[in-house]
Amino acid sequence: MLGSQEQKIREYVREVPIYRSATNTDASRSGSELLASLPFINKQDIKKDFPKNFLRAGQTLESLVTGRLVEIEHTAGTTDNRADLILGSGWWARQELWALSLNGPVAQVLAENPSAHRVTISSPACNGDISYDGTPSVERRTLGHARVLSLSRFPFLLSTDDLDQMVREALDWDPVFLDTDPVYAAVFALHCERRQVRFPKLKFILTSYEYTSVLHKTILERVFGVPVYNLYGSTETGHLLMERDTGQMIASEQVAHLAVINEDARGVGELIVSTLTNDYMPLLNYRIGDLVERRSNGDGTNYILHGRALDTLTGPGGRRVTTRDIDQCFAGCEGLVHYRFHEVNPGEFALSYISETDSDREAGVDTVARLLEHLIQPAKSIAAKPVRFLLPESSGKFVFNYPFTP
């Protein structure tokens, strides 16, 4: 842990109410020791007694907002109910640039195009800049250099007219990169392919907001012919990991200190985040709710995303089966857009999938089902069926797999 990080942690523990009452603030203790003495917190702890649990002596939320020192945001509500957040003014844009700078080609493109147009395609319920239930005008969905195309949180129910409107608005904006939820982007990409649409200035695509399936990445690379990079984080923590052009995901150390707990035999465990730059609402020992695999090699430490902890399935001998484990069974399977793998009863699973061509059966599905059976070893054979659409959660994000819930 760097000296500046140690100082930040000491400051937060000493001055922020939620931590001040929870630990020994002895100045001789290292930052790591202070973190180790703190309990883990989650979204419920953020919500409890908000905003008093974060405001320091002499601060009021009204004065911070009036002085334009902070912005009030909220989480998307994917793993829990929404929670209000206090973000330092301009912090979101700054920490995003820190993360993007970790990818050489991306950093070069942005350095050469400081006013680069981006098109954002995600759920309108969870975009940090614009959130809406209806459909505002394109002018209201254009902020600075970004244009938000999100028209609905039901991407598979978008009409041809809706998709044509999104294409027109994107072509008019002429983006240098796309900032996308991969599920929504895959639907948009397939429509661009049908319409034979290309974006001449497009250099790369970012996927974020939720897990990026091998199916989504394959579609985006095929249709647009540019690199697709994963950018991982959350509204409350900022962007934590950025994929490099080598395919490895590395931490944005300016933003947060990362730890992994409850690791299994493979080294997959729960990600614990301690944020370092949002001084108005620092999160220490925060259980973000996702699983990662941390690896060290000659190039340093890199991470592999495994999806949400809540979605974990149980394999033979109680082995943890993650979203990544399941998604890897779809590698090389062509013709599929999206899927859901559901434990309908203990030991009984159903696979629902959406085909690119609306065909009754894609050739690769049987192979995927056999791979899933080998992975899970269920009591019954996996039933696979094509569906016209799948629905998201209230946040607009999708569950790829989930265990049986009585």
mmCIF file of N, CA, C and O in Angstrom, residues 96 98-103 106 204-206 229-232 239-244 247-252:
data_model
loop_
_atom_site.group_PDB
_atom_site.id
_atom_site.type_symbol
_atom_site.label_atom_id
_atom_site.label_comp_id
_atom_site.label_asym_id
_atom_site.label_seq_id
_atom_site.Cartn_x
_atom_site.Cartn_y
_atom_site.Cartn_z
ATOM 1 N N GLU A 96 -12.967 8.010 -14.331
ATOM 2 C CA GLU A 96 -13.116 7.248 -15.567
ATOM 3 C C GLU A 96 -11.873 7.413 -16.446
ATOM 4 O O GLU A 96 -11.365 6.437 -17.015
ATOM 5 N N TRP A 98 -8.852 8.061 -15.429
ATOM 6 C CA TRP A 98 -7.754 7.310 -14.821
ATOM 7 C C TRP A 98 -7.794 5.855 -15.278
ATOM 8 O O TRP A 98 -6.776 5.264 -15.609
ATOM 9 N N ALA A 99 -8.999 5.279 -15.275
ATOM 10 C CA ALA A 99 -9.132 3.880 -15.688
ATOM 11 C C ALA A 99 -8.833 3.711 -17.174
ATOM 12 O O ALA A 99 -8.108 2.795 -17.570
ATOM 13 N N LEU A 100 -9.369 4.583 -18.014
ATOM 14 C CA LEU A 100 -9.159 4.461 -19.452
ATOM 15 C C LEU A 100 -7.690 4.634 -19.827
ATOM 16 O O LEU A 100 -7.218 4.049 -20.806
ATOM 17 N N SER A 101 -6.950 5.407 -19.036
ATOM 18 C CA SER A 101 -5.539 5.630 -19.341
ATOM 19 C C SER A 101 -4.693 4.374 -19.165
ATOM 20 O O SER A 101 -3.553 4.319 -19.626
ATOM 21 N N LEU A 102 -5.244 3.349 -18.518
ATOM 22 C CA LEU A 102 -4.510 2.099 -18.309
ATOM 23 C C LEU A 102 -4.433 1.257 -19.581
ATOM 24 O O LEU A 102 -3.647 0.321 -19.653
ATOM 25 N N ASN A 103 -5.252 1.585 -20.574
ATOM 26 C CA ASN A 103 -5.226 0.889 -21.863
ATOM 27 C C ASN A 103 -4.527 1.793 -22.879
ATOM 28 O O ASN A 103 -5.046 2.869 -23.214
ATOM 29 N N VAL A 106 -6.478 2.926 -26.144
ATOM 30 C CA VAL A 106 -7.593 3.804 -25.774
ATOM 31 C C VAL A 106 -7.069 5.174 -25.363
ATOM 32 O O VAL A 106 -7.588 6.213 -25.789
ATOM 33 N N PHE A 204 -13.011 2.062 -30.905
ATOM 34 C CA PHE A 204 -13.102 0.993 -29.918
ATOM 35 C C PHE A 204 -14.477 1.018 -29.258
ATOM 36 O O PHE A 204 -15.237 1.990 -29.392
ATOM 37 N N ILE A 205 -14.773 -0.057 -28.539
ATOM 38 C CA ILE A 205 -16.035 -0.181 -27.803
ATOM 39 C C ILE A 205 -15.711 -0.544 -26.363
ATOM 40 O O ILE A 205 -14.877 -1.412 -26.106
ATOM 41 N N LEU A 206 -16.369 0.138 -25.423
ATOM 42 C CA LEU A 206 -16.273 -0.207 -24.016
ATOM 43 C C LEU A 206 -17.524 -0.972 -23.607
ATOM 44 O O LEU A 206 -18.643 -0.576 -23.958
ATOM 45 N N TYR A 229 -13.283 -3.582 -25.239
ATOM 46 C CA TYR A 229 -12.580 -3.619 -23.956
ATOM 47 C C TYR A 229 -13.588 -3.541 -22.808
ATOM 48 O O TYR A 229 -14.523 -2.741 -22.847
ATOM 49 N N ASN A 230 -13.350 -4.331 -21.788
ATOM 50 C CA ASN A 230 -14.230 -4.340 -20.622
ATOM 51 C C ASN A 230 -13.746 -3.328 -19.586
ATOM 52 O O ASN A 230 -12.554 -3.277 -19.272
ATOM 53 N N LEU A 231 -14.670 -2.548 -19.059
ATOM 54 C CA LEU A 231 -14.390 -1.543 -18.034
ATOM 55 C C LEU A 231 -15.306 -1.850 -16.856
ATOM 56 O O LEU A 231 -16.522 -1.767 -16.970
ATOM 57 N N TYR A 232 -14.717 -2.223 -15.715
ATOM 58 C CA TYR A 232 -15.514 -2.736 -14.597
ATOM 59 C C TYR A 232 -15.506 -1.784 -13.413
ATOM 60 O O TYR A 232 -14.472 -1.221 -13.049
ATOM 61 N N HIS A 239 -14.731 3.299 -11.410
ATOM 62 C CA HIS A 239 -14.206 2.223 -12.240
ATOM 63 C C HIS A 239 -12.969 1.614 -11.590
ATOM 64 O O HIS A 239 -11.995 2.317 -11.301
ATOM 65 N N LEU A 240 -13.001 0.321 -11.396
ATOM 66 C CA LEU A 240 -11.969 -0.368 -10.616
ATOM 67 C C LEU A 240 -10.981 -1.141 -11.475
ATOM 68 O O LEU A 240 -9.808 -1.251 -11.120
ATOM 69 N N LEU A 241 -11.439 -1.701 -12.588
ATOM 70 C CA LEU A 241 -10.601 -2.526 -13.444
ATOM 71 C C LEU A 241 -10.789 -2.115 -14.896
ATOM 72 O O LEU A 241 -11.902 -1.821 -15.324
ATOM 73 N N MET A 242 -9.693 -2.109 -15.646
ATOM 74 C CA MET A 242 -9.740 -1.796 -17.073
ATOM 75 C C MET A 242 -9.021 -2.883 -17.843
ATOM 76 O O MET A 242 -7.921 -3.306 -17.462
ATOM 77 N N GLU A 243 -9.634 -3.337 -18.925
ATOM 78 C CA GLU A 243 -9.004 -4.342 -19.779
ATOM 79 C C GLU A 243 -7.978 -3.680 -20.695
ATOM 80 O O GLU A 243 -8.270 -2.687 -21.358
ATOM 81 N N ARG A 244 -6.779 -4.236 -20.724
ATOM 82 C CA ARG A 244 -5.738 -3.749 -21.619
ATOM 83 C C ARG A 244 -5.870 -4.409 -22.981
ATOM 84 O O ARG A 244 -6.629 -5.366 -23.164
ATOM 85 N N GLY A 247 -5.636 -8.108 -23.173
ATOM 86 C CA GLY A 247 -6.728 -8.922 -22.663
ATOM 87 C C GLY A 247 -6.760 -9.022 -21.150
ATOM 88 O O GLY A 247 -7.740 -9.505 -20.578
ATOM 89 N N GLN A 248 -5.699 -8.573 -20.487
ATOM 90 C CA GLN A 248 -5.655 -8.630 -19.031
ATOM 91 C C GLN A 248 -6.373 -7.429 -18.421
ATOM 92 O O GLN A 248 -6.303 -6.314 -18.937
ATOM 93 N N MET A 249 -7.068 -7.662 -17.303
ATOM 94 C CA MET A 249 -7.722 -6.573 -16.586
ATOM 95 C C MET A 249 -6.859 -6.196 -15.393
ATOM 96 O O MET A 249 -6.470 -7.045 -14.590
ATOM 97 N N ILE A 250 -6.552 -4.904 -15.280
ATOM 98 C CA ILE A 250 -5.717 -4.436 -14.181
ATOM 99 C C ILE A 250 -6.462 -3.383 -13.375
ATOM 100 O O ILE A 250 -7.397 -2.743 -13.866
ATOM 101 N N ALA A 251 -6.020 -3.204 -12.139
ATOM 102 C CA ALA A 251 -6.700 -2.300 -11.220
ATOM 103 C C ALA A 251 -6.318 -0.849 -11.471
ATOM 104 O O ALA A 251 -5.167 -0.543 -11.798
ATOM 105 N N SER A 252 -7.284 0.024 -11.285
ATOM 106 C CA SER A 252 -7.022 1.464 -11.302
ATOM 107 C C SER A 252 -6.663 1.855 -9.866
ATOM 108 O O SER A 252 -7.536 2.154 -9.039
#
